[in-house]
Short mmCIF file of C-alpha atoms and ligand atoms in Angstrom, two decimals:
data_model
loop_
_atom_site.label_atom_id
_atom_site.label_comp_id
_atom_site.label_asym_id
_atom_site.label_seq_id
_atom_site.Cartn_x
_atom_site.Cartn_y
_atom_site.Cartn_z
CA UNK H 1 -5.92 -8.74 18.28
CA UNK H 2 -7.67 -11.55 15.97
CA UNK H 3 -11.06 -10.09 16.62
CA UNK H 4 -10.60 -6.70 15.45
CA UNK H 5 -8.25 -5.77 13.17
CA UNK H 6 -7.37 -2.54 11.77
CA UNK H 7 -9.47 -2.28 8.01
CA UNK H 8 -6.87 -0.40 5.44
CA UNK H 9 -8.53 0.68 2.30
CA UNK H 10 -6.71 -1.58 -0.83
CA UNK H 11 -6.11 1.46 -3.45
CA UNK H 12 -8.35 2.87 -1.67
CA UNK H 13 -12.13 1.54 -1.94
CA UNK H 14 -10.81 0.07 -4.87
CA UNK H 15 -14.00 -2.23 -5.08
CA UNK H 16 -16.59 0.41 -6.00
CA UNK H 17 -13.97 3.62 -6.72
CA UNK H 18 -11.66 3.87 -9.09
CA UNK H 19 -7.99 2.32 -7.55
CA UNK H 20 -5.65 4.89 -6.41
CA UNK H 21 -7.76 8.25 -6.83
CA UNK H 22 -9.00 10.66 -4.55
CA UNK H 23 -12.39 9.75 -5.21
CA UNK H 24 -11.14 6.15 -3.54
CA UNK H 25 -9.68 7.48 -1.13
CA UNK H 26 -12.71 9.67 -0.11
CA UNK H 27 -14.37 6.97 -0.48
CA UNK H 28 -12.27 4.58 2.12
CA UNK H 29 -13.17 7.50 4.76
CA UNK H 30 -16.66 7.68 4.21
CA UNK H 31 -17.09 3.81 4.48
CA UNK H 32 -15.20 3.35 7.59
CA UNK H 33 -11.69 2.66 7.29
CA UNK H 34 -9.13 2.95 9.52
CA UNK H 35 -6.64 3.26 6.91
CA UNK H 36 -5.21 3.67 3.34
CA UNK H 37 -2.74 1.42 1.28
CA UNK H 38 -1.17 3.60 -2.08
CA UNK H 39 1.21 2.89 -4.35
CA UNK H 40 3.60 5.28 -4.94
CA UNK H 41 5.92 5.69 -7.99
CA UNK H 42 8.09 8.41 -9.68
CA UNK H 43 7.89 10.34 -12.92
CA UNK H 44 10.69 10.91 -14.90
CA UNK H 45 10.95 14.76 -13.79
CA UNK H 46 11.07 13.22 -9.64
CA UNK H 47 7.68 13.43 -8.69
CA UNK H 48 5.93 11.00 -6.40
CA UNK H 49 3.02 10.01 -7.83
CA UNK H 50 0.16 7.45 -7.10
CA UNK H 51 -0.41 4.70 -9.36
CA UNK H 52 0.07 0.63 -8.54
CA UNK H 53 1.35 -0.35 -12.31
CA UNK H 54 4.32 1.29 -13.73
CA UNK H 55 2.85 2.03 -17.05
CA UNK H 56 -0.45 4.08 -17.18
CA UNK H 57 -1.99 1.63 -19.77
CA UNK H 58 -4.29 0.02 -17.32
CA UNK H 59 -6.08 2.29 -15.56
CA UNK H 60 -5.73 5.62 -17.52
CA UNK H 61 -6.76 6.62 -21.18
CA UNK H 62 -3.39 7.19 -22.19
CA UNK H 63 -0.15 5.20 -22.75
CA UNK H 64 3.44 5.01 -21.57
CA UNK H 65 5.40 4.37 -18.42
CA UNK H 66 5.59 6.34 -15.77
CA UNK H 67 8.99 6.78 -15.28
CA UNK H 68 9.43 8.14 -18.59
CA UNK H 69 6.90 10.83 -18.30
CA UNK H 70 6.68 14.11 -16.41
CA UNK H 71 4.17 15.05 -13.85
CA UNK H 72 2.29 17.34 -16.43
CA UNK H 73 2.00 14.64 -19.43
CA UNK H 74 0.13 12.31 -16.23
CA UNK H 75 -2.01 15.13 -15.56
CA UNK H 76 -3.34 15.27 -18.63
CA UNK H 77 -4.93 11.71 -18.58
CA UNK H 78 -8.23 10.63 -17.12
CA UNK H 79 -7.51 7.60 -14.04
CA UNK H 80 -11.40 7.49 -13.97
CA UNK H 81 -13.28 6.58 -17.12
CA UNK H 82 -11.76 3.05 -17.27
CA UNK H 83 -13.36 1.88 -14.34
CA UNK H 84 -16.93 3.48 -14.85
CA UNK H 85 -17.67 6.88 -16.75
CA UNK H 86 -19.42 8.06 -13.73
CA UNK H 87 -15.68 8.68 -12.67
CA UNK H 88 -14.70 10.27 -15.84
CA UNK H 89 -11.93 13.14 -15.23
CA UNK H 90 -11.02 11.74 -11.68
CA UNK H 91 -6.86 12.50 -12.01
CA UNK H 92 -3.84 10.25 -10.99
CA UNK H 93 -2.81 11.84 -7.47
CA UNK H 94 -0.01 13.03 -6.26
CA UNK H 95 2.01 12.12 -2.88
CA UNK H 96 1.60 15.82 -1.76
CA UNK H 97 -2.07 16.50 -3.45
CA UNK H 98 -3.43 13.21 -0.90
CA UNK H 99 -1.43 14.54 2.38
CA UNK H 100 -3.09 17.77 1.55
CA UNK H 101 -6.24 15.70 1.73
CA UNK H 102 -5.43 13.60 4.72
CA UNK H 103 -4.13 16.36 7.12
CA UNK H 104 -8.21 16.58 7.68
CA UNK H 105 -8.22 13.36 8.33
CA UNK H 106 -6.57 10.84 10.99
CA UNK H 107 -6.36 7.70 8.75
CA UNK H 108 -3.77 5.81 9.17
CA UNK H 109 -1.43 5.59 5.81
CA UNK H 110 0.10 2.56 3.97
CA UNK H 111 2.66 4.10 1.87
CA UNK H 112 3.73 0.88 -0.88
CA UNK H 113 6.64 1.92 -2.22
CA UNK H 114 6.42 0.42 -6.25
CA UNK H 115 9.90 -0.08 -6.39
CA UNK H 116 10.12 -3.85 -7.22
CA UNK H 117 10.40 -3.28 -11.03
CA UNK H 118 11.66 -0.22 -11.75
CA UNK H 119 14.36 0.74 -8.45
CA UNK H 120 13.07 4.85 -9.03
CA UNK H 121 16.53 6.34 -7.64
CA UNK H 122 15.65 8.28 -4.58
CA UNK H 123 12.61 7.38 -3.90
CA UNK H 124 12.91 6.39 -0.41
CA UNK H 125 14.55 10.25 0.64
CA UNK H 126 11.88 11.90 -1.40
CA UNK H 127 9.08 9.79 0.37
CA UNK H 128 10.67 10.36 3.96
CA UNK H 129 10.81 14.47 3.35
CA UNK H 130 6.89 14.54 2.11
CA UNK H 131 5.89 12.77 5.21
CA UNK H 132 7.74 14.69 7.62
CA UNK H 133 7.00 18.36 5.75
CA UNK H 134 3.69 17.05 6.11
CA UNK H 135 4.37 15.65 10.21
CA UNK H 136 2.36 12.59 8.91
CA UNK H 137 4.91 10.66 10.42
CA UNK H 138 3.27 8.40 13.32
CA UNK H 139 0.49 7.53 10.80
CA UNK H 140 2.58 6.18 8.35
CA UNK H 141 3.84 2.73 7.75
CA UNK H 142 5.68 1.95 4.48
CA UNK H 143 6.08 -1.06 2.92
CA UNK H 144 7.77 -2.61 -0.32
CA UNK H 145 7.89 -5.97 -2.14
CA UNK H 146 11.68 -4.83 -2.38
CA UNK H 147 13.72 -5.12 1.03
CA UNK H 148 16.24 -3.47 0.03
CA UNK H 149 13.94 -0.33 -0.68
CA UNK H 150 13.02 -1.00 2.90
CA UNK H 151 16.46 -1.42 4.21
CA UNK H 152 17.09 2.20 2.68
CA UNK H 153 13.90 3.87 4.67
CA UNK H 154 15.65 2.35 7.44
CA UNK H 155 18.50 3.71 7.15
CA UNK H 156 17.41 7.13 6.21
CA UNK H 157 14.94 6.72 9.70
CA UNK H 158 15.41 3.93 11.63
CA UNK H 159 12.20 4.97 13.72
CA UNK H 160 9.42 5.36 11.13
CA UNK H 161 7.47 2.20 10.75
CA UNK H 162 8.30 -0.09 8.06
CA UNK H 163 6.69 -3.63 6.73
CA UNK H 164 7.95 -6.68 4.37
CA UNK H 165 5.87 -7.27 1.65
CA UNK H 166 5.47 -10.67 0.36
CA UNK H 167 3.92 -12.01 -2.65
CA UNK H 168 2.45 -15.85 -1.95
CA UNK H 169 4.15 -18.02 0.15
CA UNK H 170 8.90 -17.15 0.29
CA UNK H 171 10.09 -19.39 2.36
CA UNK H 172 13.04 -17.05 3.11
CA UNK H 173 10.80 -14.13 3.75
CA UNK H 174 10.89 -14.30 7.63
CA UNK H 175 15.18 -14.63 7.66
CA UNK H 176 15.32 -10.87 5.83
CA UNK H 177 13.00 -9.34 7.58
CA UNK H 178 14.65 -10.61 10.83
CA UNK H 179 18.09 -9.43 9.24
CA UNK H 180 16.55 -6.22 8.48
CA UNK H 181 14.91 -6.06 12.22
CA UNK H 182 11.50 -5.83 11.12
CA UNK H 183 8.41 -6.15 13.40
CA UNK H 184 5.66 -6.37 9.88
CA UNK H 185 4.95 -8.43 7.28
CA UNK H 186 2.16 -7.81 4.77
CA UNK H 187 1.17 -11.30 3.15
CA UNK H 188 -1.48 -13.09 1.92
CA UNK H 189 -3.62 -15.77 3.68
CA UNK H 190 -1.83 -18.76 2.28
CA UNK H 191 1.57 -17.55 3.77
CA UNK H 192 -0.27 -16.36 6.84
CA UNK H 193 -2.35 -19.80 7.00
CA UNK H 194 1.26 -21.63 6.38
CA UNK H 195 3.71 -22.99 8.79
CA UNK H 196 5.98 -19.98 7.58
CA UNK H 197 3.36 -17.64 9.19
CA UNK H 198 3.36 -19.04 12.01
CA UNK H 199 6.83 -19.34 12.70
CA UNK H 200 6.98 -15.46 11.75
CA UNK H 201 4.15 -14.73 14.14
CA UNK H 202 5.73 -16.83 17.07
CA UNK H 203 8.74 -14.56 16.65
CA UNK H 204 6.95 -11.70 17.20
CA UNK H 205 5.84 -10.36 13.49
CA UNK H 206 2.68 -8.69 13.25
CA UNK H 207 1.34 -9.87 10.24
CA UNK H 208 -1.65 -7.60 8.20
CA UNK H 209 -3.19 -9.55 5.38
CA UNK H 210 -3.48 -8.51 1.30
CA UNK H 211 -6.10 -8.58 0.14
CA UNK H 212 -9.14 -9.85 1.95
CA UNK H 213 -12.38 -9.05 0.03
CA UNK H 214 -14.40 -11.92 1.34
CA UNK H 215 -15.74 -11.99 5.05
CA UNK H 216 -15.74 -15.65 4.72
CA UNK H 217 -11.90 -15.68 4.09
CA UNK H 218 -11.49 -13.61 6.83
CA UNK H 219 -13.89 -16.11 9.05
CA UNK H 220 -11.48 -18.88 8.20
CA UNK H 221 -8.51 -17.04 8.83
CA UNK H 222 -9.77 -16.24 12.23
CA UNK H 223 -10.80 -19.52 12.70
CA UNK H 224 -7.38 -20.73 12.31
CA UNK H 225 -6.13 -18.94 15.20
CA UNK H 226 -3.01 -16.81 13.52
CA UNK H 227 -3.53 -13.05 15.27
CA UNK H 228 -3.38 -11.00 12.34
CA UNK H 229 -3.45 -7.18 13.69
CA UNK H 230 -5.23 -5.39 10.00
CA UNK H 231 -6.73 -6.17 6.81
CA UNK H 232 -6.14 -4.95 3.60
CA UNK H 233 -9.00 -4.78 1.64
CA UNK H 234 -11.22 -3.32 -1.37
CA UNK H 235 -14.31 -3.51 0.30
CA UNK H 236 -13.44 -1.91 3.72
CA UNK H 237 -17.53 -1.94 4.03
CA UNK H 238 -17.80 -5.46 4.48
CA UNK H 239 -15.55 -5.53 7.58
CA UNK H 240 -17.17 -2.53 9.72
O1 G3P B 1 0.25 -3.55 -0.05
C1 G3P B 1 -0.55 -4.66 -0.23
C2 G3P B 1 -0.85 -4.88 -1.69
O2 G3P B 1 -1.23 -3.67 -2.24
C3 G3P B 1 0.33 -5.41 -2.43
O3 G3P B 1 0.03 -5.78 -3.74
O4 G3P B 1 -0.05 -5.44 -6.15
O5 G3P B 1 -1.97 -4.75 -4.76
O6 G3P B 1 0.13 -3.45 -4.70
P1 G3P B 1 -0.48 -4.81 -4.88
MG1 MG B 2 -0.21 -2.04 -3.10
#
């Protein structure tokens, strides 16, 4: 498992592509990933939309958050210029506009479900219907910093597969997700590296690692031993 893991796109190939656009994600493909992480959020008129911060400030030309705008105030604003102006006009997707995209594909999909600021009432149902309209299902895994955003894709679908996300090194981390009976975590290297990851690994958690740009931290990482079964990353080049 340590030898070869599975190489998800970060944003998409965030590293050289605007984060979270088609052009990223397009991009992931045609440099050899296995697989896509998104973020996904929702706009104030209930669409699901894809965008890691929950304002647009960052990474758009416009301003405001995203929960208190509608789908066709986003769609106004350019998610490419920011990051180079060869990307200029390159759109914020939609949920629906990239499974459109990746029914041609078989990519495996890392839904993040942005819910650890703003809670986005619904968000899990209206996730869980796109991705089975779409029968996207056993390509999916979706994952959130919030567990109990997790704990309600669970209980909406106890079978589709699900992750813990964790930010650094929580020392309670591996408790919940046992509580919650799940079989992933997403984390870093230091929590991966720690004695926390591998007490989660030795009972039975697959761990996939955020986010690994540097083969060298993915030599030592190796090197330590701890199976890690993917890699999240925003240069899925440097790991074919
Ligand atoms: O899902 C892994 C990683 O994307 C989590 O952090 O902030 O990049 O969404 P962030
Ligand atoms: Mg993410």
């Amino acid at each position: 498992m340590n030898q070869k893991p599975v190489i998800f796109a970060h944003r998409g190939a965030s590293g050289t592509c605007p984060e979270n656009t088609m052009a990223a994600f397009r991009a992931a493909a045609q440099k050899g990933a296995d697989g896509i992480e998104l973020d996904v959020q929702m706009t104030r008129d209930g669409e699901l939309v894809i965008i890691h911060d929950e304002t647009v400030n960052r990474t758009t030309n416009g301003r405001g958050a995203i929960g208190r705008m509608t789908l066709d105030e986003l769609a106004q604003l350019d998610a490419g210029s920011w990051f180079s102006p060869s990307f200029a006009g390159e759109k914020i997707p939609t949920l629906d506009e990239f499974f459109k995209w990746a029914a041609g594909n078989k990519l495996q999909i890392n839904i993040e479900l942005k819910t650890n600021k703003v809670p986005y009432h619904g968000i899990e149902k209206q996730v869980l219907d796109l991705i089975n309209a779409y029968q996207m299902r056993e390509r999916i895994i979706i994952s959130s910093f919030n567990f109990d955003s997790i704990k309600r894709v669970i209980e909406l679908d106890p079978y589709i597969a699900v992750a813990g996300l964790i930010w650094k090194i929580r020392r309670d981390a591996l408790a919940r997700a046992k509580e919650l009976g799940l079989r992933a975590l997403h984390t870093q290297s230091s929590y991966a590296l720690s004695g926390y990851g591998r007490e989660a690994v030795n009972s039975g958690m697959l761990l996939r690692l955020y986010t690994i740009n540097h083969p060298k931290e993915w030599e030592r990482i190796r090197g330590s031993g701890v199976p890690v079964e993917a890699l999240i990353t925003d240069f899925p080049e440097r790991f074919r």
